[in-house]
Amino acid sequence: MVFKSLREDIASIAQRDPAARSNIEILFCYPGLHALLFYRLSHWLWAYEFKLLGRFVSQIGRILTGVEIHPGATIGKRLFIDHGMGVVIGETAVIGDDVTLYHGVTLGGTSLHKGKRHPTLEDGVIVGSGAQILGPHVVGEGARIGANAVVLSDVPKGVTMVGIPARVAMRRLKKDEEQAFHAYGLTSEHLPDPVARTAETLHRQVMQLTQRLEELEHRLAEAEGVKDSPSPPAVHETRAAGHG
Ligand SMILES: CC(C)(COP(=O)(O)OP(=O)(O)OC[C@H]1O[C@@H](n2cnc3c(N)ncnc32)[C@H](O)[C@@H]1OP(=O)(O)O)[C@@H](O)C(=O)NCCC(=O)NCCS
């Protein structure tokens, strides 16, 4: 069991870090992996009510790796903490599967109450270096948080958030891009031309607006149909004229 998850962790790092050259290198030179091993032991101790010992093991992990993970945090499979140093994961934080954190990330609390006060990161989230996610907010599946962003609200599934306070930068483009992992959270390689990116964004917005307009027209037609029945709804004429 322990070896299976270690093998999985190593394979996922090899997949997500273009700098990784061999499994041995990952095993010995990746503090994020070491921090995870310390976390698993400390979390096990914590769950079996050896709270102080759990904290102590976590503290040793912190000294050796620069990554502070509270033993009470809940972490899924294949978390990758690249570079490690300066990462802080609070007691009530919840992290799903296949999440990537770069150095300097804080999953922190903003209140002193003892309940849920740290963020929840759903599967596949990528958090850029130095980003801070503060409070019990949910970062939706596959979302990406830009380097140095400060997130103070829930983040919808699949969006990119940047800045302070963090705001949506752009939505994901295609289904296959949603599923693929992009090192450092970047997608620019798929649309390297800025003019093409702008055109793509405008196209998406026009499609959304068209869809919305059609929905509204449909509702209006229904409403007028009920009011004027049995005469034909006027909106059909308008729409036909518009398309002509
Ligand atoms: C947020 C991020 C994932 C976006 O990548 P992307 O999808 O390729 O998006 P782009 O680079 O095209 O940027 C989209 C917009 O967000 C802005 N932006 C990107 N990253 C930003 C950041 N960290 N802070 C503020 N704005 C940022 C860009 O300027 C651009 O704005 P514009 O549309 O007004 O020109 C990426 O920039 C990022 O920060 N990744 C983390 C990388 C990291 O931590 N690396 C550490 C390795 S050691």
mmCIF file of C-alpha atoms and ligand atoms in Angstrom:
data_model
loop_
_atom_site.group_PDB
_atom_site.id
_atom_site.type_symbol
_atom_site.label_atom_id
_atom_site.label_comp_id
_atom_site.label_asym_id
_atom_site.label_seq_id
_atom_site.Cartn_x
_atom_site.Cartn_y
_atom_site.Cartn_z
ATOM 1 C CA MET A 1 0.000 0.000 0.000
ATOM 2 C CA VAL A 2 2.714 2.472 1.056
ATOM 3 C CA PHE A 3 4.906 1.444 -1.888
ATOM 4 C CA LYS A 4 1.996 1.590 -4.303
ATOM 5 C CA SER A 5 1.197 5.197 -3.373
ATOM 6 C CA LEU A 6 4.918 6.086 -3.432
ATOM 7 C CA ARG A 7 5.208 4.659 -6.951
ATOM 8 C CA GLU A 8 2.110 6.638 -7.957
ATOM 9 C CA ASP A 9 3.550 9.829 -6.468
ATOM 10 C CA ILE A 10 6.846 9.383 -8.310
ATOM 11 C CA ALA A 11 5.115 8.641 -11.604
ATOM 12 C CA SER A 12 2.897 11.702 -11.252
ATOM 13 C CA ILE A 13 5.905 13.939 -10.543
ATOM 14 C CA ALA A 14 7.722 12.529 -13.591
ATOM 15 C CA GLN A 15 4.666 13.414 -15.627
ATOM 16 C CA ARG A 16 4.234 16.915 -14.223
ATOM 17 C CA ASP A 17 7.801 18.228 -13.951
ATOM 18 C CA PRO A 18 9.731 18.636 -17.198
ATOM 19 C CA ALA A 19 12.937 18.922 -15.127
ATOM 20 C CA ALA A 20 12.608 15.428 -13.613
ATOM 21 C CA ARG A 21 15.017 13.010 -15.277
ATOM 22 C CA SER A 22 14.698 9.731 -13.360
ATOM 23 C CA ASN A 23 12.718 8.046 -10.607
ATOM 24 C CA ILE A 24 15.810 7.921 -8.378
ATOM 25 C CA GLU A 25 16.266 11.671 -8.788
ATOM 26 C CA ILE A 26 12.627 12.202 -7.802
ATOM 27 C CA LEU A 27 12.954 9.911 -4.785
ATOM 28 C CA PHE A 28 16.012 11.696 -3.397
ATOM 29 C CA CYS A 29 15.799 15.264 -4.649
ATOM 30 C CA TYR A 30 12.146 16.327 -4.388
ATOM 31 C CA PRO A 31 11.342 17.943 -1.023
ATOM 32 C CA GLY A 32 7.657 18.013 -1.949
ATOM 33 C CA LEU A 33 7.679 14.219 -2.063
ATOM 34 C CA HIS A 34 9.512 13.993 1.269
ATOM 35 C CA ALA A 35 7.002 16.418 2.814
ATOM 36 C CA LEU A 36 4.179 14.186 1.641
ATOM 37 C CA LEU A 37 5.778 11.141 3.279
ATOM 38 C CA PHE A 38 6.124 13.037 6.565
ATOM 39 C CA TYR A 39 2.516 14.180 6.229
ATOM 40 C CA ARG A 40 1.227 10.631 5.747
ATOM 41 C CA LEU A 41 2.947 9.446 8.921
ATOM 42 C CA SER A 42 1.865 12.484 10.951
ATOM 43 C CA HIS A 43 -1.718 12.221 9.642
ATOM 44 C CA TRP A 44 -1.844 8.554 10.618
ATOM 45 C CA LEU A 45 -0.663 9.414 14.140
ATOM 46 C CA TRP A 46 -3.159 12.281 14.330
ATOM 47 C CA ALA A 47 -6.043 10.036 13.247
ATOM 48 C CA TYR A 48 -5.157 7.538 15.977
ATOM 49 C CA GLU A 49 -5.220 10.293 18.617
ATOM 50 C CA PHE A 50 -1.417 10.610 18.950
ATOM 51 C CA LYS A 51 -1.904 14.328 18.359
ATOM 52 C CA LEU A 52 1.302 15.621 19.916
ATOM 53 C CA LEU A 53 3.432 12.986 18.208
ATOM 54 C CA GLY A 54 1.679 13.804 14.923
ATOM 55 C CA ARG A 55 2.537 17.484 15.358
ATOM 56 C CA PHE A 56 6.114 16.573 16.233
ATOM 57 C CA VAL A 57 6.599 14.440 13.098
ATOM 58 C CA SER A 58 5.045 17.236 11.042
ATOM 59 C CA GLN A 59 7.508 19.684 12.612
ATOM 60 C CA ILE A 60 10.482 17.486 11.679
ATOM 61 C CA GLY A 61 9.125 17.339 8.122
ATOM 62 C CA ARG A 62 8.901 21.125 8.107
ATOM 63 C CA ILE A 63 12.506 21.549 9.287
ATOM 64 C CA LEU A 64 13.812 19.156 6.643
ATOM 65 C CA THR A 65 11.677 20.244 3.681
ATOM 66 C CA GLY A 66 10.459 23.790 4.324
ATOM 67 C CA VAL A 67 6.891 22.568 3.805
ATOM 68 C CA GLU A 68 4.463 22.846 6.696
ATOM 69 C CA ILE A 69 1.484 20.508 6.478
ATOM 70 C CA HIS A 70 -0.748 20.246 9.527
ATOM 71 C CA PRO A 71 -1.374 16.570 10.328
ATOM 72 C CA GLY A 72 -5.117 17.258 10.511
ATOM 73 C CA ALA A 73 -5.294 18.311 6.837
ATOM 74 C CA THR A 74 -6.953 15.920 4.392
ATOM 75 C CA ILE A 75 -4.926 15.213 1.255
ATOM 76 C CA GLY A 76 -5.891 13.018 -1.711
ATOM 77 C CA LYS A 77 -3.742 11.050 -4.088
ATOM 78 C CA ARG A 78 -0.764 12.259 -6.110
ATOM 79 C CA LEU A 79 -0.353 15.744 -4.616
ATOM 80 C CA PHE A 80 2.732 17.332 -6.192
ATOM 81 C CA ILE A 81 4.402 20.158 -4.276
ATOM 82 C CA ASP A 82 7.073 21.435 -6.664
ATOM 83 C CA HIS A 83 10.168 23.002 -5.025
ATOM 84 C CA GLY A 84 8.386 22.872 -1.693
ATOM 85 C CA MET A 85 9.886 25.700 0.310
ATOM 86 C CA GLY A 86 7.416 27.997 2.025
ATOM 87 C CA VAL A 87 4.257 25.961 1.442
ATOM 88 C CA VAL A 88 1.793 26.054 4.364
ATOM 89 C CA ILE A 89 -1.271 23.791 4.493
ATOM 90 C CA GLY A 90 -3.642 24.451 7.397
ATOM 91 C CA GLU A 91 -5.407 22.027 9.704
ATOM 92 C CA THR A 92 -8.832 21.996 8.048
ATOM 93 C CA ALA A 93 -7.611 22.219 4.453
ATOM 94 C CA VAL A 94 -8.909 19.541 2.097
ATOM 95 C CA ILE A 95 -7.021 18.653 -1.088
ATOM 96 C CA GLY A 96 -8.396 16.354 -3.799
ATOM 97 C CA ASP A 97 -6.475 14.105 -6.191
ATOM 98 C CA ASP A 98 -3.811 15.236 -8.691
ATOM 99 C CA VAL A 99 -3.398 18.721 -7.239
ATOM 100 C CA THR A 100 -0.194 20.694 -7.926
ATOM 101 C CA LEU A 101 1.196 23.372 -5.617
ATOM 102 C CA TYR A 102 4.297 25.433 -6.312
ATOM 103 C CA HIS A 103 6.553 26.940 -3.667
ATOM 104 C CA GLY A 104 5.291 29.645 -1.328
ATOM 105 C CA VAL A 105 1.621 28.610 -1.498
ATOM 106 C CA THR A 106 -0.523 29.126 1.590
ATOM 107 C CA LEU A 107 -3.794 27.328 2.181
ATOM 108 C CA GLY A 108 -4.617 29.460 5.180
ATOM 109 C CA GLY A 109 -7.392 30.499 7.523
ATOM 110 C CA THR A 110 -8.718 33.963 8.271
ATOM 111 C CA SER A 111 -10.605 33.339 11.483
ATOM 112 C CA LEU A 112 -9.893 32.037 14.945
ATOM 113 C CA HIS A 113 -12.892 29.754 15.194
ATOM 114 C CA LYS A 114 -11.992 26.090 15.403
ATOM 115 C CA GLY A 115 -14.241 24.721 12.652
ATOM 116 C CA LYS A 116 -13.557 24.577 8.916
ATOM 117 C CA ARG A 117 -11.448 27.657 8.217
ATOM 118 C CA HIS A 118 -9.051 26.579 5.455
ATOM 119 C CA PRO A 119 -9.696 26.071 1.732
ATOM 120 C CA THR A 120 -10.837 22.998 -0.146
ATOM 121 C CA LEU A 121 -9.056 22.269 -3.443
ATOM 122 C CA GLU A 122 -10.894 19.894 -5.743
ATOM 123 C CA ASP A 123 -9.217 17.429 -8.101
ATOM 124 C CA GLY A 124 -6.659 18.678 -10.601
ATOM 125 C CA VAL A 125 -6.255 22.217 -9.216
ATOM 126 C CA ILE A 126 -2.938 23.973 -9.946
ATOM 127 C CA VAL A 127 -1.760 26.755 -7.622
ATOM 128 C CA GLY A 128 1.106 28.986 -8.829
ATOM 129 C CA SER A 129 4.062 30.011 -6.715
ATOM 130 C CA GLY A 130 3.402 32.467 -3.902
ATOM 131 C CA ALA A 131 -0.383 32.248 -4.232
ATOM 132 C CA GLN A 132 -2.449 32.553 -1.077
ATOM 133 C CA ILE A 133 -5.869 30.965 -0.716
ATOM 134 C CA LEU A 134 -7.381 32.275 2.476
ATOM 135 C CA GLY A 135 -10.557 31.092 4.166
ATOM 136 C CA PRO A 136 -12.850 28.074 3.766
ATOM 137 C CA HIS A 137 -13.373 28.619 0.032
ATOM 138 C CA VAL A 138 -13.812 25.888 -2.534
ATOM 139 C CA VAL A 139 -11.498 25.929 -5.533
ATOM 140 C CA GLY A 140 -13.388 23.989 -8.224
ATOM 141 C CA GLU A 141 -12.036 21.042 -10.127
ATOM 142 C CA GLY A 142 -9.287 21.855 -12.622
ATOM 143 C CA ALA A 143 -9.089 25.554 -11.678
ATOM 144 C CA ARG A 144 -5.727 27.323 -11.873
ATOM 145 C CA ILE A 145 -4.527 30.015 -9.519
ATOM 146 C CA GLY A 146 -1.853 32.354 -10.928
ATOM 147 C CA ALA A 147 1.449 33.026 -9.236
ATOM 148 C CA ASN A 148 1.106 35.470 -6.313
ATOM 149 C CA ALA A 149 -2.687 35.634 -6.537
ATOM 150 C CA VAL A 150 -4.658 36.107 -3.320
ATOM 151 C CA VAL A 151 -7.898 34.133 -3.448
ATOM 152 C CA LEU A 152 -10.631 35.326 -1.072
ATOM 153 C CA SER A 153 -13.717 33.679 -2.570
ATOM 154 C CA ASP A 154 -14.899 30.417 -4.118
ATOM 155 C CA VAL A 155 -13.372 29.603 -7.500
ATOM 156 C CA PRO A 156 -15.572 27.995 -10.183
ATOM 157 C CA LYS A 157 -14.526 24.775 -11.806
ATOM 158 C CA GLY A 158 -11.943 25.087 -14.586
ATOM 159 C CA VAL A 159 -11.267 28.841 -14.460
ATOM 160 C CA THR A 160 -7.988 30.718 -14.092
ATOM 161 C CA MET A 161 -7.745 33.301 -11.318
ATOM 162 C CA VAL A 162 -5.048 35.966 -11.121
ATOM 163 C CA GLY A 163 -4.276 39.096 -9.105
ATOM 164 C CA ILE A 164 -5.050 40.547 -5.705
ATOM 165 C CA PRO A 165 -7.819 39.947 -4.885
ATOM 166 C CA ALA A 166 -7.936 37.159 -7.441
ATOM 167 C CA ARG A 167 -10.334 37.530 -10.357
ATOM 168 C CA VAL A 168 -11.149 35.303 -13.309
ATOM 169 C CA ALA A 169 -8.552 35.730 -16.059
ATOM 170 C CA MET A 170 -10.038 33.439 -18.660
ATOM 171 C CA ARG A 171 -12.083 30.281 -19.045
ATOM 172 C CA ARG A 172 -10.701 27.009 -20.315
ATOM 173 C CA LEU A 173 -10.899 26.604 -24.031
ATOM 174 C CA LYS A 174 -11.395 22.988 -24.979
ATOM 175 C CA LYS A 175 -12.410 19.735 -23.352
ATOM 176 C CA ASP A 176 -9.055 18.043 -24.028
ATOM 177 C CA GLU A 177 -7.251 20.991 -22.467
ATOM 178 C CA GLU A 178 -9.354 20.606 -19.330
ATOM 179 C CA GLN A 179 -8.119 17.061 -18.920
ATOM 180 C CA ALA A 180 -4.467 17.600 -19.755
ATOM 181 C CA PHE A 181 -1.933 18.756 -17.174
ATOM 182 C CA HIS A 182 0.070 21.794 -18.223
ATOM 183 C CA ALA A 183 3.331 22.321 -16.382
ATOM 184 C CA TYR A 184 3.207 25.642 -14.518
ATOM 185 C CA GLY A 185 -0.473 25.932 -15.385
ATOM 186 C CA LEU A 186 0.290 27.425 -18.789
ATOM 187 C CA THR A 187 -1.883 26.945 -21.841
ATOM 188 C CA SER A 188 -0.379 29.613 -24.090
ATOM 189 C CA GLU A 189 1.451 27.021 -26.181
ATOM 190 C CA HIS A 190 -1.906 25.940 -27.545
ATOM 191 C CA LEU A 191 -2.678 29.443 -28.802
ATOM 192 C CA PRO A 192 0.700 31.178 -29.149
ATOM 193 C CA ASP A 193 -0.598 33.973 -31.351
ATOM 194 C CA PRO A 194 -2.121 36.822 -29.261
ATOM 195 C CA VAL A 195 -4.389 37.847 -32.150
ATOM 196 C CA ALA A 196 -5.680 34.274 -32.395
ATOM 197 C CA ARG A 197 -6.284 34.263 -28.630
ATOM 198 C CA THR A 198 -8.267 37.481 -28.799
ATOM 199 C CA ALA A 199 -10.294 36.152 -31.720
ATOM 200 C CA GLU A 200 -10.950 32.911 -29.833
ATOM 201 C CA THR A 201 -12.118 34.847 -26.753
ATOM 202 C CA LEU A 202 -14.407 37.089 -28.835
ATOM 203 C CA HIS A 203 -15.790 34.073 -30.669
ATOM 204 C CA ARG A 204 -16.593 32.344 -27.377
ATOM 205 C CA GLN A 205 -18.299 35.459 -26.043
ATOM 206 C CA VAL A 206 -20.380 35.865 -29.206
ATOM 207 C CA MET A 207 -21.429 32.207 -28.977
ATOM 208 C CA GLN A 208 -22.449 32.660 -25.325
ATOM 209 C CA LEU A 209 -24.391 35.837 -26.090
ATOM 210 C CA THR A 210 -26.127 34.215 -29.065
ATOM 211 C CA GLN A 211 -27.148 31.271 -26.911
ATOM 212 C CA ARG A 212 -28.434 33.595 -24.197
ATOM 213 C CA LEU A 213 -30.373 35.684 -26.723
ATOM 214 C CA GLU A 214 -32.006 32.592 -28.156
ATOM 215 C CA GLU A 215 -33.028 31.463 -24.674
ATOM 216 C CA LEU A 216 -34.561 34.870 -23.944
ATOM 217 C CA GLU A 217 -36.351 34.940 -27.309
ATOM 218 C CA HIS A 218 -37.714 31.505 -26.634
ATOM 219 C CA ARG A 219 -39.001 32.525 -23.193
ATOM 220 C CA LEU A 220 -40.530 35.712 -24.579
ATOM 221 C CA ALA A 221 -42.231 33.760 -27.329
ATOM 222 C CA GLU A 222 -43.641 31.354 -24.767
ATOM 223 C CA ALA A 223 -44.864 34.195 -22.541
ATOM 224 C CA GLU A 224 -46.473 36.054 -25.420
ATOM 225 C CA GLY A 225 -47.931 32.832 -26.745
ATOM 226 C CA VAL A 226 -49.735 32.297 -23.447
ATOM 227 C CA LYS A 227 -50.951 35.910 -23.308
ATOM 228 C CA ASP A 228 -52.149 36.281 -26.927
ATOM 229 C CA SER A 229 -53.264 32.743 -27.564
ATOM 230 C CA PRO A 230 -54.646 31.578 -29.960
ATOM 231 C CA SER A 231 -53.041 34.202 -32.318
ATOM 232 C CA PRO A 232 -49.387 33.349 -33.367
ATOM 233 C CA PRO A 233 -46.673 34.890 -31.141
ATOM 234 C CA ALA A 234 -45.276 38.157 -32.548
ATOM 235 C CA VAL A 235 -41.693 37.216 -31.644
ATOM 236 C CA HIS A 236 -41.510 34.651 -34.425
ATOM 237 C CA GLU A 237 -41.986 37.427 -36.942
ATOM 238 C CA THR A 238 -39.299 39.488 -35.252
ATOM 239 C CA ARG A 239 -36.897 36.578 -35.235
ATOM 240 C CA ALA A 240 -37.616 35.714 -38.848
ATOM 241 C CA ALA A 241 -37.088 39.344 -39.814
ATOM 242 C CA GLY A 242 -33.849 39.435 -37.822
ATOM 243 C CA HIS A 243 -32.456 36.361 -39.577
ATOM 244 C CA GLY A 244 -33.532 37.583 -43.000
HETATM 245 C C1 LIG B 1 -2.176 32.097 -14.223
HETATM 246 C C2 LIG B 1 -1.476 31.230 -15.248
HETATM 247 C C3 LIG B 1 -1.759 29.765 -14.944
HETATM 248 C C4 LIG B 1 -2.098 31.644 -16.609
HETATM 249 O O1 LIG B 1 -1.494 31.000 -17.685
HETATM 250 P P1 LIG B 1 -2.141 31.069 -19.179
HETATM 251 O O2 LIG B 1 -3.391 30.284 -19.227
HETATM 252 O O3 LIG B 1 -1.087 30.700 -20.138
HETATM 253 O O4 LIG B 1 -2.617 32.547 -19.335
HETATM 254 P P2 LIG B 1 -1.814 33.815 -19.931
HETATM 255 O O5 LIG B 1 -0.361 33.747 -19.578
HETATM 256 O O6 LIG B 1 -2.153 33.937 -21.368
HETATM 257 O O7 LIG B 1 -2.484 35.014 -19.130
HETATM 258 C C5 LIG B 1 -3.856 35.359 -19.204
HETATM 259 C C6 LIG B 1 -4.001 36.727 -18.592
HETATM 260 O O8 LIG B 1 -3.702 36.682 -17.190
HETATM 261 C C7 LIG B 1 -2.575 37.542 -16.863
HETATM 262 N N1 LIG B 1 -1.753 36.804 -15.890
HETATM 263 C C8 LIG B 1 -1.181 35.579 -16.059
HETATM 264 N N2 LIG B 1 -0.564 35.190 -14.939
HETATM 265 C C9 LIG B 1 -0.752 36.189 -14.040
HETATM 266 C C10 LIG B 1 -0.361 36.358 -12.691
HETATM 267 N N3 LIG B 1 0.330 35.407 -12.045
HETATM 268 N N4 LIG B 1 -0.735 37.487 -12.053
HETATM 269 C C11 LIG B 1 -1.455 38.467 -12.709
HETATM 270 N N5 LIG B 1 -1.867 38.344 -13.996
HETATM 271 C C12 LIG B 1 -1.502 37.233 -14.658
HETATM 272 C C13 LIG B 1 -1.856 37.772 -18.197
HETATM 273 O O9 LIG B 1 -1.182 38.987 -18.185
HETATM 274 C C14 LIG B 1 -3.033 37.764 -19.151
HETATM 275 O O10 LIG B 1 -3.703 39.007 -19.059
HETATM 276 P P3 LIG B 1 -4.248 39.751 -20.374
HETATM 277 O O11 LIG B 1 -5.281 38.820 -20.954
HETATM 278 O O12 LIG B 1 -4.807 41.022 -19.848
HETATM 279 O O13 LIG B 1 -3.061 39.911 -21.260
HETATM 280 C C15 LIG B 1 0.048 31.436 -15.238
HETATM 281 O O14 LIG B 1 0.359 32.746 -15.689
HETATM 282 C C16 LIG B 1 0.672 31.251 -13.849
HETATM 283 O O15 LIG B 1 0.768 32.160 -13.041
HETATM 284 N N6 LIG B 1 1.160 29.983 -13.598
HETATM 285 C C17 LIG B 1 1.879 29.611 -12.408
HETATM 286 C C18 LIG B 1 3.325 29.359 -12.788
HETATM 287 C C19 LIG B 1 4.224 29.161 -11.587
HETATM 288 O O16 LIG B 1 3.892 29.404 -10.450
HETATM 289 N N7 LIG B 1 5.419 28.698 -11.883
HETATM 290 C C20 LIG B 1 6.378 28.420 -10.870
HETATM 291 C C21 LIG B 1 7.382 27.491 -11.449
HETATM 292 S S1 LIG B 1 8.756 27.329 -10.414
#
